[in-house]
Every structure is written in structure tokens, then in C-alpha cells.
Coordinates of C-alpha atoms and ligand atoms in Angstrom, one line a residue:
M213 CA 6.9 1.8 -26.0
T214 CA 3.5 3.4 -25.0
E215 CA 2.5 7.0 -24.9
V216 CA 2.8 7.3 -21.1
A217 CA 6.3 5.8 -21.0
D218 CA 7.4 8.0 -23.9
Q219 CA 6.5 11.0 -21.8
F220 CA 9.3 10.1 -19.3
T221 CA 11.9 8.5 -21.6
E222 CA 11.9 11.1 -24.3
D223 CA 13.1 14.6 -23.9
R224 CA 10.0 16.7 -23.5
A225 CA 11.3 19.3 -21.2
G226 CA 8.9 22.1 -20.5
E227 CA 5.8 20.2 -21.7
V228 CA 2.9 19.7 -19.3
A229 CA 1.4 16.3 -20.2
R230 CA -2.4 15.7 -19.9
I231 CA -3.0 12.6 -17.8
S232 CA -6.4 11.1 -18.5
H233 CA -8.6 8.2 -17.3
W234 CA -8.4 4.7 -18.6
I235 CA -11.9 3.3 -19.1
D236 CA -13.1 0.1 -20.9
G237 CA -9.7 -0.5 -22.5
Q238 CA -8.9 3.0 -23.7
R239 CA -7.7 6.4 -22.7
V240 CA -10.6 8.7 -22.0
E241 CA -10.2 12.5 -21.6
G242 CA -12.0 13.9 -18.6
E243 CA -14.9 16.2 -19.2
S244 CA -15.5 17.5 -15.7
G245 CA -13.4 20.6 -16.3
R246 CA -11.6 19.9 -13.0
S247 CA -7.9 18.8 -12.8
G248 CA -4.8 18.9 -10.7
A249 CA -1.1 19.6 -11.2
V250 CA 1.5 16.9 -11.1
Y251 CA 5.1 17.8 -10.4
N252 CA 8.6 16.5 -10.8
P253 CA 9.7 16.9 -7.1
S254 CA 13.4 17.0 -7.9
L255 CA 13.0 19.9 -10.3
G256 CA 10.1 21.6 -8.5
V257 CA 8.3 22.1 -11.9
Q258 CA 4.9 21.0 -13.1
T259 CA 5.1 18.1 -15.6
G260 CA 1.5 17.0 -15.8
E261 CA -2.1 18.0 -15.4
V262 CA -4.4 15.2 -14.3
D263 CA -8.1 15.1 -15.1
F264 CA -10.4 14.8 -12.1
A265 CA -13.5 12.6 -12.6
S266 CA -17.0 13.7 -12.0
V267 CA -19.8 11.6 -10.4
E268 CA -21.1 10.9 -14.0
E269 CA -17.6 9.7 -15.1
I270 CA -17.3 7.3 -12.2
D271 CA -20.8 6.0 -13.0
A272 CA -19.8 5.4 -16.6
T273 CA -16.7 3.6 -15.5
V274 CA -18.6 1.3 -13.1
K275 CA -21.1 0.5 -15.9
A276 CA -18.2 -0.5 -18.2
A277 CA -16.7 -2.7 -15.4
R278 CA -20.1 -4.2 -14.7
R279 CA -20.5 -5.2 -18.4
A280 CA -17.0 -6.7 -18.4
F281 CA -17.7 -8.7 -15.2
E282 CA -20.4 -10.7 -16.9
S283 CA -17.9 -12.4 -19.2
W284 CA -14.7 -12.1 -17.0
R285 CA -16.3 -14.1 -14.2
T286 CA -16.8 -17.0 -16.7
V287 CA -13.2 -17.0 -17.9
S288 CA -11.6 -20.3 -16.9
L289 CA -8.9 -20.4 -14.2
S290 CA -6.4 -21.7 -16.7
R291 CA -7.0 -18.8 -19.0
R292 CA -6.8 -16.3 -16.2
T293 CA -3.5 -17.9 -15.1
E294 CA -2.2 -17.6 -18.7
I295 CA -3.1 -13.9 -18.7
F296 CA -1.4 -13.4 -15.4
F297 CA 1.8 -15.0 -16.6
R298 CA 1.8 -12.6 -19.5
I299 CA 1.1 -9.6 -17.2
R300 CA 4.0 -10.8 -15.1
K301 CA 6.3 -11.0 -18.1
L302 CA 5.3 -7.6 -19.5
L303 CA 5.7 -5.8 -16.2
D304 CA 9.0 -7.5 -15.6
E305 CA 10.2 -6.3 -19.1
H306 CA 9.1 -2.8 -18.3
R307 CA 10.4 -2.6 -14.7
E308 CA 12.8 0.2 -15.6
D309 CA 10.1 2.3 -17.4
I310 CA 7.7 2.0 -14.5
A311 CA 10.5 2.9 -12.1
K312 CA 11.4 6.0 -14.1
I313 CA 7.7 7.1 -14.0
L314 CA 7.8 6.7 -10.2
T315 CA 11.0 8.7 -9.8
A316 CA 9.7 11.4 -12.1
E317 CA 6.4 12.0 -10.2
H318 CA 7.1 10.8 -6.7
G319 CA 10.8 11.7 -6.4
K320 CA 12.1 8.5 -4.9
V321 CA 15.5 7.4 -6.2
L322 CA 15.5 5.0 -9.1
S323 CA 16.9 2.0 -7.1
D324 CA 14.2 2.4 -4.6
A325 CA 11.6 2.8 -7.3
K326 CA 12.8 -0.5 -8.9
G327 CA 12.5 -2.1 -5.4
E328 CA 8.9 -0.9 -5.3
V329 CA 8.1 -2.5 -8.6
A330 CA 9.9 -5.8 -7.6
R331 CA 7.8 -6.1 -4.4
G332 CA 4.6 -5.4 -6.4
L333 CA 5.6 -8.1 -8.9
E334 CA 5.8 -10.6 -6.1
V335 CA 2.1 -10.1 -5.5
I336 CA 1.4 -10.7 -9.2
E337 CA 3.6 -13.9 -9.1
Y338 CA 1.4 -15.1 -6.1
C339 CA -1.7 -14.4 -8.2
C340 CA -0.3 -16.6 -11.0
G341 CA -1.2 -19.5 -8.7
I342 CA -4.9 -18.5 -8.6
P343 CA -6.2 -22.0 -9.4
E344 CA -4.5 -23.3 -6.2
L345 CA -5.7 -20.2 -4.2
L346 CA -9.3 -20.6 -5.1
K347 CA -9.5 -24.3 -4.4
G348 CA -12.4 -25.1 -2.2
G349 CA -13.1 -28.0 0.2
F350 CA -15.0 -31.2 -0.6
S351 CA -16.5 -33.7 1.9
E352 CA -17.9 -36.9 0.4
Q353 CA -20.8 -38.8 2.0
V354 CA -21.5 -36.3 4.9
S355 CA -24.8 -38.2 5.2
T356 CA -25.8 -41.2 3.1
G357 CA -25.6 -40.2 -0.5
I358 CA -24.9 -36.5 0.3
D359 CA -21.7 -34.6 -0.6
V360 CA -20.8 -31.0 0.5
Y361 CA -18.3 -28.7 -1.1
S362 CA -17.3 -25.1 -0.8
I363 CA -16.5 -22.6 -3.5
R364 CA -15.3 -19.0 -3.6
Q365 CA -16.8 -16.6 -6.1
P366 CA -15.9 -13.0 -7.1
L367 CA -17.8 -10.0 -5.7
G368 CA -18.4 -8.1 -8.9
V369 CA -17.0 -4.6 -9.4
V370 CA -14.5 -3.6 -6.7
A371 CA -12.5 -0.4 -6.3
G372 CA -9.1 0.6 -4.9
I373 CA -8.1 4.1 -3.6
T374 CA -4.4 4.5 -3.2
P375 CA -1.8 6.9 -1.6
F376 CA 1.0 8.8 -3.2
N377 CA 3.9 7.0 -1.6
F378 CA 3.8 3.7 -3.6
P379 CA 2.1 4.6 -6.9
A380 CA 2.8 1.2 -8.5
M381 CA 3.1 -1.4 -5.6
V382 CA 0.0 -0.5 -3.6
P383 CA -2.3 -0.6 -6.6
M384 CA -0.8 -4.0 -7.4
W385 CA -1.6 -5.2 -3.9
M386 CA -5.2 -4.6 -4.9
W387 CA -5.9 -5.1 -8.6
A388 CA -3.9 -8.3 -9.0
P389 CA -5.7 -10.4 -6.4
A390 CA -9.1 -8.7 -7.3
I391 CA -8.8 -9.5 -11.0
A392 CA -7.3 -12.9 -10.5
C393 CA -10.3 -13.8 -8.4
G394 CA -12.6 -12.8 -11.2
N395 CA -13.7 -9.3 -10.2
C396 CA -13.5 -6.1 -12.4
F397 CA -11.5 -3.3 -10.9
V398 CA -11.8 0.5 -10.7
L399 CA -8.6 2.2 -9.5
K400 CA -8.5 5.8 -8.1
P401 CA -4.8 6.4 -7.7
S402 CA -3.2 9.3 -5.9
E403 CA -3.6 12.6 -7.8
K404 CA 0.0 13.5 -7.0
D405 CA 1.6 10.7 -9.1
P406 CA -1.1 9.1 -11.3
S407 CA 0.9 8.1 -14.4
A408 CA 2.1 4.7 -13.3
S409 CA -1.5 3.5 -13.1
V410 CA -2.3 4.5 -16.7
Y411 CA 0.9 2.9 -17.9
T412 CA 0.0 -0.3 -16.1
A413 CA -3.4 -0.2 -17.7
E414 CA -1.8 -0.1 -21.2
L415 CA 0.4 -3.1 -20.3
L416 CA -2.5 -5.1 -18.9
K417 CA -4.3 -4.5 -22.2
E418 CA -1.2 -5.6 -24.1
A419 CA -1.1 -8.8 -22.0
G420 CA -4.6 -9.7 -23.2
L421 CA -6.7 -8.6 -20.3
P422 CA -10.2 -7.9 -21.7
D423 CA -11.4 -4.3 -21.9
G424 CA -13.3 -3.0 -18.8
V425 CA -11.6 -5.5 -16.4
F426 CA -9.1 -2.9 -15.2
N427 CA -10.0 0.8 -15.2
V428 CA -8.3 3.9 -13.9
V429 CA -10.2 7.1 -12.9
H430 CA -8.3 10.0 -11.4
G431 CA -9.6 12.5 -9.0
D432 CA -10.1 13.9 -5.5
K433 CA -12.8 13.7 -2.9
V434 CA -15.5 13.9 -5.5
A435 CA -14.3 10.7 -7.2
V436 CA -13.8 8.9 -3.8
D437 CA -17.3 9.8 -2.6
A438 CA -18.8 8.7 -5.9
I439 CA -17.0 5.3 -5.5
L440 CA -18.1 5.0 -1.8
G441 CA -21.7 5.7 -2.7
H442 CA -22.0 3.7 -5.9
P443 CA -24.5 0.9 -5.6
D444 CA -22.7 -1.4 -8.1
I445 CA -19.4 -1.3 -6.3
A446 CA -19.3 -4.3 -3.9
A447 CA -16.0 -3.7 -2.1
V448 CA -13.4 -1.0 -1.6
S449 CA -9.8 -1.3 -0.7
F450 CA -8.1 1.9 0.6
V451 CA -4.6 2.7 1.6
G452 CA -3.7 6.2 2.9
S453 CA -3.8 8.4 6.0
T454 CA -5.7 7.4 9.1
P455 CA -8.4 10.2 9.0
I456 CA -9.3 9.3 5.4
A457 CA -9.1 5.6 6.1
R458 CA -11.6 5.9 8.9
Y459 CA -13.9 8.0 6.7
V460 CA -13.7 5.6 3.8
Y461 CA -14.4 2.6 6.2
E462 CA -17.4 4.3 7.9
T463 CA -18.9 5.7 4.6
G464 CA -18.3 2.5 2.6
T465 CA -19.6 0.1 5.2
A466 CA -22.7 2.4 5.8
A467 CA -23.4 2.0 2.1
G468 CA -23.3 -1.8 2.5
K469 CA -19.8 -2.4 1.0
R470 CA -17.0 -4.7 2.2
V471 CA -14.1 -2.3 3.1
Q472 CA -10.5 -2.7 4.1
A473 CA -8.9 0.6 4.9
L474 CA -5.3 0.8 5.8
G475 CA -4.2 3.9 7.6
G476 CA -1.1 5.7 8.8
A477 CA 1.6 4.7 11.2
K478 CA 4.2 5.7 13.8
N479 CA 6.5 2.7 13.7
H480 CA 8.8 2.3 16.7
M481 CA 12.1 0.5 16.5
I482 CA 13.3 -0.7 19.9
V483 CA 17.0 -1.0 20.5
L484 CA 17.9 -3.1 23.6
P485 CA 21.2 -2.6 25.4
D486 CA 22.6 -5.9 24.1
A487 CA 22.0 -5.0 20.4
D488 CA 24.8 -4.7 17.9
I489 CA 24.8 -0.9 17.8
D490 CA 26.4 -0.5 14.4
M491 CA 23.8 -2.9 12.9
A492 CA 21.0 -1.0 14.7
A493 CA 22.3 2.3 13.5
D494 CA 22.5 1.1 9.9
A495 CA 19.0 -0.2 10.1
A496 CA 17.7 3.0 11.7
V497 CA 19.2 5.2 9.0
S498 CA 18.0 2.9 6.2
G499 CA 14.5 2.4 7.7
G500 CA 14.1 6.1 8.8
Y501 CA 15.4 8.0 5.7
G502 CA 14.8 5.5 2.9
S503 CA 12.3 7.0 0.4
A504 CA 12.7 10.2 2.4
G505 CA 10.7 8.7 5.2
E506 CA 7.6 8.6 3.1
R507 CA 6.8 4.9 3.8
C508 CA 4.0 3.7 6.0
M509 CA 6.5 1.1 7.3
A510 CA 9.3 3.7 7.8
V511 CA 11.0 3.7 11.2
S512 CA 9.8 7.0 12.6
L513 CA 10.8 6.6 16.2
L514 CA 13.7 4.8 17.9
V515 CA 13.2 3.7 21.4
A516 CA 16.6 3.3 23.0
V517 CA 16.7 1.2 26.1
G518 CA 19.2 2.0 28.9
H519 CA 22.8 2.5 27.9
A520 CA 22.0 1.8 24.2
A521 CA 21.0 5.5 23.8
D522 CA 24.2 7.4 23.8
D523 CA 26.1 4.9 21.6
L524 CA 23.1 4.7 19.2
V525 CA 22.8 8.5 18.8
G526 CA 26.6 8.7 18.2
A527 CA 26.5 5.9 15.6
I528 CA 23.6 7.5 13.7
Q529 CA 25.2 10.9 13.8
E530 CA 28.3 9.5 12.2
R531 CA 26.3 8.1 9.3
L532 CA 24.1 11.1 8.6
P533 CA 26.6 13.2 6.6
K534 CA 27.2 10.3 4.3
V535 CA 23.5 10.1 3.2
K536 CA 23.5 11.4 -0.4
V537 CA 20.4 13.5 -1.1
G538 CA 19.8 14.3 -4.7
D539 CA 17.9 13.8 -7.9
G540 CA 16.4 10.3 -8.1
M541 CA 17.8 9.7 -11.6
D542 CA 21.4 10.3 -10.4
P543 CA 22.7 6.8 -9.5
E544 CA 24.7 8.4 -6.6
S545 CA 21.6 9.6 -4.9
E546 CA 20.3 7.6 -1.9
M547 CA 17.4 9.9 -0.9
G548 CA 15.2 12.0 -3.1
P549 CA 13.0 15.1 -2.4
L550 CA 9.6 15.1 -0.8
V551 CA 6.5 14.7 -2.9
T552 CA 5.3 18.3 -2.9
R553 CA 6.4 21.7 -1.7
E554 CA 3.6 21.8 0.9
H555 CA 4.5 18.4 2.3
R556 CA 8.2 19.4 2.5
D557 CA 7.3 22.6 4.4
K558 CA 5.0 20.7 6.8
V559 CA 7.7 18.0 7.5
A560 CA 10.4 20.7 8.0
S561 CA 8.1 22.6 10.5
Y562 CA 8.4 19.6 12.8
I563 CA 12.1 20.4 13.4
D564 CA 11.3 23.7 15.1
R565 CA 8.2 22.2 16.7
G566 CA 10.4 19.5 18.3
R567 CA 12.9 22.1 19.5
D568 CA 10.1 24.2 21.0
E569 CA 8.7 21.2 22.7
G570 CA 12.1 20.4 24.4
A571 CA 13.6 17.8 22.1
T572 CA 17.3 18.1 21.1
V573 CA 17.9 18.8 17.4
V574 CA 20.9 16.6 16.7
A575 CA 20.7 17.2 12.9
D576 CA 18.6 19.8 11.0
G577 CA 17.8 18.7 7.5
R578 CA 17.1 22.2 6.3
E579 CA 20.9 23.0 6.7
T580 CA 21.9 20.1 4.5
A581 CA 19.2 20.3 1.8
P582 CA 20.5 20.5 -1.8
D583 CA 20.1 23.8 -3.6
G584 CA 17.5 24.3 -6.3
D585 CA 13.8 24.5 -6.7
G586 CA 13.2 20.8 -5.8
F587 CA 11.2 19.9 -2.7
W588 CA 14.4 19.2 -0.8
L589 CA 15.0 18.4 2.8
G590 CA 18.0 16.7 4.3
V591 CA 18.0 14.2 7.1
S592 CA 17.0 15.3 10.6
L593 CA 17.4 13.7 14.0
L594 CA 15.6 14.7 17.2
D595 CA 16.8 13.2 20.5
N596 CA 15.0 13.2 23.9
V597 CA 11.6 13.0 22.2
K598 CA 8.9 12.5 24.9
P599 CA 5.5 10.8 24.3
E600 CA 3.5 14.0 25.1
M601 CA 5.2 15.9 22.2
D602 CA 3.6 16.4 18.8
V603 CA 6.8 15.1 17.2
Y604 CA 6.2 11.9 19.0
K605 CA 2.4 11.7 18.4
D606 CA 2.1 12.8 14.8
E607 CA 3.0 10.8 11.7
I608 CA 5.5 13.2 10.2
F609 CA 6.0 11.1 7.0
G610 CA 9.4 12.6 6.2
P611 CA 13.1 12.3 6.9
V612 CA 12.8 13.4 10.6
L613 CA 13.7 10.5 12.9
G614 CA 13.0 10.8 16.7
I615 CA 14.7 9.1 19.6
T616 CA 12.9 8.4 22.9
R617 CA 15.0 7.2 25.8
V618 CA 13.6 4.7 28.3
D619 CA 15.1 2.6 31.1
T620 CA 13.5 -0.8 30.6
Y621 CA 12.1 -3.2 28.0
D622 CA 8.7 -3.0 29.7
E623 CA 8.6 0.8 29.3
A624 CA 9.5 0.3 25.6
V625 CA 6.7 -2.2 25.0
R626 CA 4.2 0.0 26.9
L627 CA 5.0 2.9 24.5
V628 CA 4.3 0.7 21.5
N629 CA 1.2 -0.8 22.9
E630 CA -0.3 2.6 24.1
N631 CA 0.4 4.2 20.7
P632 CA -2.9 4.6 18.7
Y633 CA -1.1 3.2 15.6
G634 CA -0.1 -0.4 15.2
N635 CA 1.4 -0.9 11.8
G636 CA 5.0 -2.1 12.0
V637 CA 7.4 -2.4 14.9
A638 CA 10.9 -3.7 15.3
I639 CA 13.2 -4.9 18.0
F640 CA 17.0 -5.0 17.8
T641 CA 18.6 -7.5 20.3
R642 CA 20.9 -10.5 20.5
D643 CA 18.6 -12.2 23.0
G644 CA 16.3 -14.7 21.3
G645 CA 14.2 -15.2 24.4
V646 CA 13.4 -11.5 24.7
A647 CA 12.6 -11.3 21.0
R648 CA 10.2 -14.1 21.3
Q649 CA 8.5 -12.5 24.3
F650 CA 8.3 -9.3 22.3
Q651 CA 6.5 -10.8 19.4
F652 CA 4.0 -12.2 22.0
D653 CA 3.6 -8.9 23.9
V654 CA 3.4 -6.3 21.2
K655 CA 0.3 -4.8 19.7
A656 CA 1.1 -4.3 16.1
G657 CA 0.3 -6.1 12.9
M658 CA 3.9 -6.6 11.5
V659 CA 6.9 -7.3 13.7
G660 CA 10.6 -7.2 12.8
V661 CA 13.2 -9.0 14.8
N662 CA 16.5 -7.3 13.8
V663 CA 14.5 -6.3 10.6
P664 CA 13.6 -2.6 10.5
I665 CA 10.9 -2.7 7.8
P666 CA 9.1 -6.0 8.2
V667 CA 6.9 -5.8 5.0
P668 CA 5.5 -9.4 4.7
V669 CA 6.2 -11.4 1.5
A670 CA 3.4 -11.8 -1.0
Y671 CA 2.2 -15.1 0.4
Y672 CA 1.5 -13.6 3.9
S673 CA -0.9 -10.7 4.3
F674 CA 0.0 -7.1 5.1
G675 CA -1.8 -5.0 7.6
G676 CA -1.6 -3.2 10.9
W677 CA -3.7 -3.1 14.1
K678 CA -5.5 -0.2 15.9
N679 CA -5.7 3.0 13.8
S680 CA -3.5 1.5 11.1
L681 CA -6.3 -0.7 9.7
F682 CA -10.1 -0.3 9.7
G683 CA -11.7 -3.6 8.6
D684 CA -11.2 -7.2 9.4
L685 CA -9.0 -8.5 6.6
H686 CA -5.4 -7.5 5.8
I687 CA -4.3 -6.8 2.2
Y688 CA -2.9 -9.3 -0.4
G689 CA -1.8 -12.8 0.4
P690 CA -4.4 -15.3 1.6
E691 CA -6.5 -12.6 3.3
G692 CA -6.6 -10.6 0.0
I693 CA -8.1 -13.6 -1.7
Q694 CA -10.6 -13.9 1.0
F695 CA -11.4 -10.2 0.8
Y696 CA -12.2 -10.3 -3.0
T697 CA -14.3 -13.4 -2.9
R698 CA -17.4 -14.7 -1.2
G699 CA -17.9 -18.2 0.0
K700 CA -20.7 -20.6 -1.0
V701 CA -21.3 -24.1 0.4
V702 CA -23.1 -26.6 -1.8
T703 CA -24.9 -29.6 -0.4
S704 CA -25.7 -32.1 -3.1
R705 CA -27.4 -35.5 -3.5
W706 CA -28.5 -37.6 -6.5
P707 CA -31.1 -39.9 -5.0
D708 CA -33.2 -42.4 -6.8
P709 CA -36.5 -40.5 -7.4
A710 CA -38.3 -43.7 -6.4
T711 CA -37.1 -43.4 -2.8
S712 CA -38.3 -39.7 -2.5
K713 CA -40.8 -38.8 0.2
V714 CA -42.1 -35.8 2.1
D715 CA -40.3 -35.3 5.5
L716 CA -41.1 -32.1 7.5
G717 CA -38.4 -32.7 10.1
F718 CA -35.1 -30.7 10.2
P719 CA -32.6 -32.4 7.9
Q720 CA -30.4 -34.8 9.9
T721 CA -26.9 -35.6 9.0
R722 CA -26.6 -39.2 10.0
Ligands
NAD696 P1 -4.2 10.4 1.8 O1 -5.0 9.8 2.9 O2 -4.0 11.9 1.8 O3 -4.7 10.0 0.3 C1 -5.0 8.7 0.0 C2 -6.1 8.7 -1.0 O4 -7.2 9.2 -0.5 C3 -5.7 9.4 -2.3 O5 -6.1 8.7 -3.4 C4 -6.5 10.7 -2.2 O6 -6.9 11.2 -3.4 C5 -7.7 10.3 -1.3 N1 -8.1 11.4 -0.5 C6 -7.4 12.4 0.1 N2 -8.2 13.2 0.8 C7 -9.4 12.8 0.7 C8 -10.7 13.2 1.3 N3 -10.8 14.2 2.1 N4 -11.8 12.5 1.0 C9 -11.7 11.4 0.2 N5 -10.5 10.9 -0.4 C10 -9.4 11.6 -0.1 O7 -2.7 9.7 1.9 P2 -1.4 10.1 1.1 O8 -0.9 11.4 1.7 O9 -1.6 10.0 -0.3 O10 -0.4 8.9 1.6 C11 0.3 8.9 2.8 C12 -0.4 8.2 3.9 O11 -0.7 6.9 3.5 C13 0.4 8.1 5.2 O12 -0.4 8.3 6.3 C14 0.9 6.6 5.2 O13 1.2 6.1 6.4 C15 -0.3 6.0 4.5 N6 0.0 4.7 4.0 C16 -0.4 3.6 4.7 C17 0.0 2.3 4.2 C18 -0.5 1.1 4.9 O14 -0.3 0.0 4.3 N7 -1.0 1.2 6.1 C19 0.7 2.2 3.0 C20 1.1 3.4 2.3 C21 0.7 4.6 2.8

């Protein structure tokens, strides 16, 4: 058991742990004098204090990664595969430990935390096939005696900046393909729940990953800006809110970097009149309130078409009192607290805002929140939400589900397509023809047909459209491999020197 895991498995009540960086294969205490508080959201108490990196500390980390890159890029594909199989094995053995860290700092219930680790592991499993994924093309005899082949090479030092809501899985989306492709990685995790990243770093070292290939630096805007401006960082992957995603994309690309920046979302789930209402209600409750609505793929708005609306509201209303909100370590709990007190207050404020704007408050989560100092909020449901309301427009990122009523399929699709976000979308119907037309019509990156949260499996890529993604390539899967590598095409011939002559014409291919 490592030091980080001990912190969460041993009884250290009342202790505030110091959470430090991981640079060049070891824990490094920050020297900037700046730090941030980390909480257990179920208890509402501070459990950690995380070091914030300075510009100089980011620079030292990049230097270590740069040194490691010189040898890591030469490590054979078979050796990299071997290390990835060991990483997979160790992370699998420590699933429960990682999940407990997530529950302790994020608040999500343990079963959900285990699900997060499982989905992250799928990306690592995909990366175990890196020799196949990096295979280039080869064309023999393109011209007489000339062969052409393509190869993909790593970029160098690449960085990842990640959000609070998936403290293990989203980093895995980035570091696993980046490292498998031969890059060295600098991770700047969310300062709200940073421990899972350091624990992962310890396991990667144990798996045999050379020092300096994976590094973790904690921090805030100072660290992010130092990453975006660093001349030796070739590419940046970002996942977080839309304003910061846009900023990271614009600043990083202006500094000459390759950037993929995934932003926020307002995912609509359309329920057509022919849908199975019980199935749609189950999906709406699961997709809307799972992980307390703090998922970028959460269902945040239901679009009920025609007579589906009244039945749907009734079916959801029936289910709400049964949702068990409580401490994530209690196996009975289905939904935990929100990540911070400030975020809980902000999310709760949307209930009054919705009422003031004219929406109908069907359920008010403040009335059903558990007692105690945790950052609690129960499930809320707002009916008659209109597109001009803030509760429609804003990404609330909490357990507040809205319902918008429309008369036709066309109106429902127009709402989705006019929305500035385009992450996930779902349609619930029994009509295959309409579902097929929907996947053709809709402007969003990930589409669910009777699936509320259509997160692609690891061998497809994840990403939205419009303000949900800045950059050209989606994350993980084949596009992840493309993002973390650069192509090269080699044209080669081995002629008899005796036949060599000067020819100033443009090379012909026949
Ligand atoms: P956030 O944008 O506040 O933070 C993300 C990262 O950016 C963190 O590491 C944070 O330290 C850093 N950051 C915050 N403010 C910054 C600033 N002013 N300058 C530079 N860096 C800054 O996001 P969050 O609250 O941690 O996460 C929730 C958001 O992430 C939601 O909007 C959610 O939809 C989005 N998200 C999107 C996806 C996706 O795949 N599209 C996945 C998960 C989360």
C-alpha cells in the first residue's frame, strides 16, 4: 500500500494531509508557498492541502520530462506494451483504493467511482495494443525501385489539464495514449481532488514506467499559464468548462502548440410520444442525477414532445423520493454531495432562479438534502423550462433537471441544433426510422438512441461539437493516437550508383 492510499484507508480523522507534486519519479514538496484546501464533501471538512506550482516548478518538471523523452522515445513497442500490461494489472488490483480516493475527495458514491475507474481502464486496455495502433502504411514500387512508407512519431513533452468531476478517468484519457505513443506527460489535475493523480503516479512507477515519463504538478491559473507558454511543451489536452477551454485553446495555439480543449455541455434528452415512458423516466433519473449531475455527459434537459410530457413528469416524480442521497461510502447511497460548498450554493440558487423566470418547481432538492455539514443538495426538477431562461441556457452541473415541452420532433431538433453546446444528446423512441433520421439531423458529437449517456467505448473517440470542443481532434481512441503523434512519409530507393545521373526535372512517379 502506498502513502497516498494509506491516507484514505487508515483512520487518520482530523489530519490534513499535504498533497505534493510528483516529478521525475518522486514526490516533490512545492516551494511556491501557495496551496489550496481539499475537502471531504460528505463531511464538509478539510482533509488535504495541495501545493500549487510556480512557473519555476513547472519549468523544472518540463526539463525532467524532456530528459526522460530522449530515452523513452527509443523504447521498443514490445517493451512499451509489456509496461502497459503491468500498468493495467496494477490499476486493476487497486481499483478499490483509487475509487475510495475519488469518493473521499469528489464525493461521488463508491459504486460510481468504481465505474469511473473501469471506464478509464478501458482506455489503458486499448493502449496495450499500441504496436497495432502505430502501424504505418507501406507501398512497394511506387515508381521503379522506389518504396514509400508512413510512420507516426511522438511529439515530445505533452501536458494535460483536467477537471474535478472525473479525477482518475479523464487523466487516463490523456496520459495513457500520450505515453503509449512515446511522449512524456505533465498532468495538472483539478486542485479540488488531486490525490488520485499522485496515487496513479506511484502505481505507474511500480509498473516499471521510467522516471520522468509521467509527472504531476498541482496548481491553479499560474500553473496552467506556465504550461500554455512553455516552449518545450508540444501539445496540451484540456477538459473543463467552456470559458477555460476556449482560453486554453486560444492561448496554447497562439504559442504554437497542438491543442484539444473539451468544454462544457447542456445535454438534451428528447422523449418522443411513442417512447416507453417508464424506460425514459428511469434513464432521465439515472442520467440526470447520477454523480449528482456533475458529469459533462449528464442529462441536463429533457425535451418532452407532445403528449409525452405529462406522463414523463409523473413517472419521474414517482421515482424522485426513492433516490437515496448520502455519504458515498455508504453502500445504500445512490447520490453523493456536490464537490464544494460554493458549487452546492450556486447549483441550489438555480432553483429560485428557475421559479423567478417562470418555470414550475416540481421538486426542490433543498427540502430533501441530508442533514450535516456535507455539501448536500437533494434532487430537483423544473418543468416548463423555456429556452430564454438562464436555467435552460446555463450549464448548472448539479442535480437540477429541467423539462422543456415542445409540440413536434422538428422543434426538439431545432432546440438541440441551436444550442451553443453540442456534447451529448439522446433520443427515446420506439421508431427506428425517426431515430435514424435524428442521428443524421442532430448537431452534437455523441448521440444516444435509447441510451441517456452515450460515452463512446475506448476504441472510438470522445468529443463534442460547437462550444463543447475547441480543436480538431476528439480525445482517446484513434483520434487520441493521432493527436499525440506526428506523421512522416519516407520515400526510399536503393539504386545501383552506376546508374546515377543529374536530373533537374521535378521527380516523376512513373
Ligand atoms: P474548470 O474549467 O473550472 O477547471 C478545469 C481545469 O482548468 C482545472 O484543472 C482548473 O485548475 C483549471 N482552471 C480553472 N480556472 C482556470 C483559469 N482561470 N485559468 C486557467 N486554468 C483554470 O472545470 P471544472 O469545474 O473542474 O469541471 C467541470 C467542467 O468540466 C464542466 O463544465 C464540465 O462540463 C466540463 N467537463 C467536460 C468534459 C468533456 O469531455 N467535454 C468532461 C468532464 C468535464
